[in-house]
Structure formats: structure tokens, C-alpha cells
Amino acid sequence: MTETDKKADRLAAKETKKKEKAEAKKQRKSQAAKDRWFSISGIHKEAKRVRWPHWKSEGTNNPGILQNSGEVILFTAFFAVFFVLCDLLVTWLLTFVA
């Protein structure tokens, strides 16, 4: 073998090694990595992944925390009044019948 053939073989070997490394890296990336969430760095990493809501609404599709909180409070108040009225009605009916 001549010197140029040896160089060409080495270059080809390097290229195949690079391709194999790239494929292995791609496979590792596609596989779900085991998170070490039970550590400070794992918790920090997980907190970065969370899609945190905004305080105020940003458009029609993204209600903010304030709007969601208002809806929850209104819903809770409505059902509190509903159940109090139901309780009063049942109490009145029982006293009327008995």
C-alpha cells in the first residue's frame, strides 16, 4: 500500500467513526433519559420544563392566573349558595312534613 492509500483509509475510518458517534448520540437523545429528580439539579431541571402560566391573559386561548382564579372563586361561591339553598329547602320540607 502506498502512503496515500493509508491516509485515505485513515480518513475513511475517521469518517465512519464520526458517523457512528453521531448516530449513537442521536439514539441516546431519542431515548427517554432517566431523570435524577430527587436531587437539587434534577428539581431545577424539571422546574425549567414546566410551562408556567402568566399572571394576565395573553390572547383568547391563554387565560392567565387572575382569570382562572376569578372563575374558580365564582364557581365555588355559586355552588356554596346552591347547596345552602338546597339545605334550607330540605330543612323546611322536613319541618313542614313532621
CSV table of C-alpha atoms in Angstrom, one decimal:
chain,number,residue,atom,x,y,z
A,1,MET,CA,0.0,0.0,0.0
A,2,THR,CA,1.2,3.4,-0.8
A,3,GLU,CA,1.2,6.3,1.7
A,4,THR,CA,-1.8,8.0,0.0
A,5,ASP,CA,-3.8,4.8,0.3
A,6,LYS,CA,-3.0,4.6,4.1
A,7,LYS,CA,-4.1,8.2,4.5
A,8,ALA,CA,-7.3,7.6,2.6
A,9,ASP,CA,-8.1,4.6,4.8
A,10,ARG,CA,-7.4,6.6,8.0
A,11,LEU,CA,-9.7,9.4,6.7
A,12,ALA,CA,-12.4,6.9,5.8
A,13,ALA,CA,-12.1,5.2,9.2
A,14,LYS,CA,-12.4,8.6,10.9
A,15,GLU,CA,-15.5,9.5,8.9
A,16,THR,CA,-17.2,6.2,9.8
A,17,LYS,CA,-16.3,6.7,13.4
A,18,LYS,CA,-17.8,10.2,13.4
A,19,LYS,CA,-20.9,8.9,11.8
A,20,GLU,CA,-21.2,6.1,14.3
A,21,LYS,CA,-20.7,8.6,17.2
A,22,ALA,CA,-23.4,10.9,15.7
A,23,GLU,CA,-25.8,8.0,15.4
A,24,ALA,CA,-25.2,6.9,18.9
A,25,LYS,CA,-25.7,10.4,20.2
A,26,LYS,CA,-28.9,10.6,18.2
A,27,GLN,CA,-30.2,7.4,19.7
A,28,ARG,CA,-29.3,8.5,23.2
A,29,LYS,CA,-31.2,11.7,22.6
A,30,SER,CA,-34.3,10.0,21.3
A,31,GLN,CA,-34.4,7.6,24.3
A,32,ALA,CA,-36.1,9.0,27.4
A,33,ALA,CA,-33.4,9.9,29.8
A,34,LYS,CA,-33.8,8.8,33.4
A,35,ASP,CA,-34.1,12.0,35.4
A,36,ARG,CA,-32.5,12.3,38.7
A,37,TRP,CA,-35.3,14.4,40.0
A,38,PHE,CA,-34.5,13.6,43.6
A,39,SER,CA,-31.6,16.0,43.6
A,40,ILE,CA,-31.3,19.8,43.6
A,41,SER,CA,-30.1,19.8,39.9
A,42,GLY,CA,-33.0,17.4,38.9
A,43,ILE,CA,-35.6,19.6,40.6
A,44,HIS,CA,-34.1,22.6,38.9
A,45,LYS,CA,-34.1,20.9,35.5
A,46,GLU,CA,-37.8,19.8,36.0
A,47,ALA,CA,-38.9,23.3,37.0
A,48,LYS,CA,-37.4,24.6,33.7
A,49,ARG,CA,-39.5,22.1,31.8
A,50,VAL,CA,-42.8,23.2,33.3
A,51,ARG,CA,-44.9,25.6,31.3
A,52,TRP,CA,-45.7,28.2,33.9
A,53,PRO,CA,-48.9,30.2,33.3
A,54,HIS,CA,-48.8,34.0,33.0
A,55,TRP,CA,-50.5,36.4,35.5
A,56,LYS,CA,-52.6,38.1,33.0
A,57,SER,CA,-54.3,36.6,29.9
A,58,GLU,CA,-52.4,36.8,26.7
A,59,GLY,CA,-55.0,36.5,24.0
A,60,THR,CA,-58.1,34.4,23.9
A,61,ASN,CA,-56.5,31.0,24.2
A,62,ASN,CA,-54.3,31.6,27.2
A,63,PRO,CA,-56.3,32.7,30.3
A,64,GLY,CA,-54.0,34.0,33.0
A,65,ILE,CA,-53.8,33.1,36.7
A,66,LEU,CA,-56.0,36.0,37.7
A,67,GLN,CA,-58.8,35.0,35.2
A,68,ASN,CA,-58.6,31.3,36.3
A,69,SER,CA,-58.7,32.3,40.0
A,70,GLY,CA,-61.7,34.5,39.4
A,71,GLU,CA,-63.5,31.7,37.6
A,72,VAL,CA,-62.8,29.2,40.4
A,73,ILE,CA,-63.9,31.7,43.1
A,74,LEU,CA,-67.1,32.5,41.2
A,75,PHE,CA,-67.8,28.7,40.6
A,76,THR,CA,-67.2,27.9,44.3
A,77,ALA,CA,-69.5,30.8,45.5
A,78,PHE,CA,-72.3,29.7,43.1
A,79,PHE,CA,-72.2,26.1,44.4
A,80,ALA,CA,-71.9,27.2,48.0
A,81,VAL,CA,-75.1,29.3,47.6
A,82,PHE,CA,-76.8,26.4,45.8
A,83,PHE,CA,-76.1,23.9,48.5
A,84,VAL,CA,-77.1,26.3,51.3
A,85,LEU,CA,-80.4,26.9,49.5
A,86,CYS,CA,-80.9,23.1,49.0
A,87,ASP,CA,-80.2,22.5,52.7
A,88,LEU,CA,-82.7,25.2,53.7
A,89,LEU,CA,-85.3,23.7,51.3
A,90,VAL,CA,-84.9,20.2,52.7
A,91,THR,CA,-85.0,21.6,56.3
A,92,TRP,CA,-88.2,23.5,55.6
A,93,LEU,CA,-89.8,20.4,53.9
A,94,LEU,CA,-88.9,18.2,56.9
A,95,THR,CA,-90.3,20.6,59.4
A,96,PHE,CA,-93.4,21.0,57.3
A,97,VAL,CA,-94.0,17.3,57.0
A,98,ALA,CA,-93.1,16.4,60.6
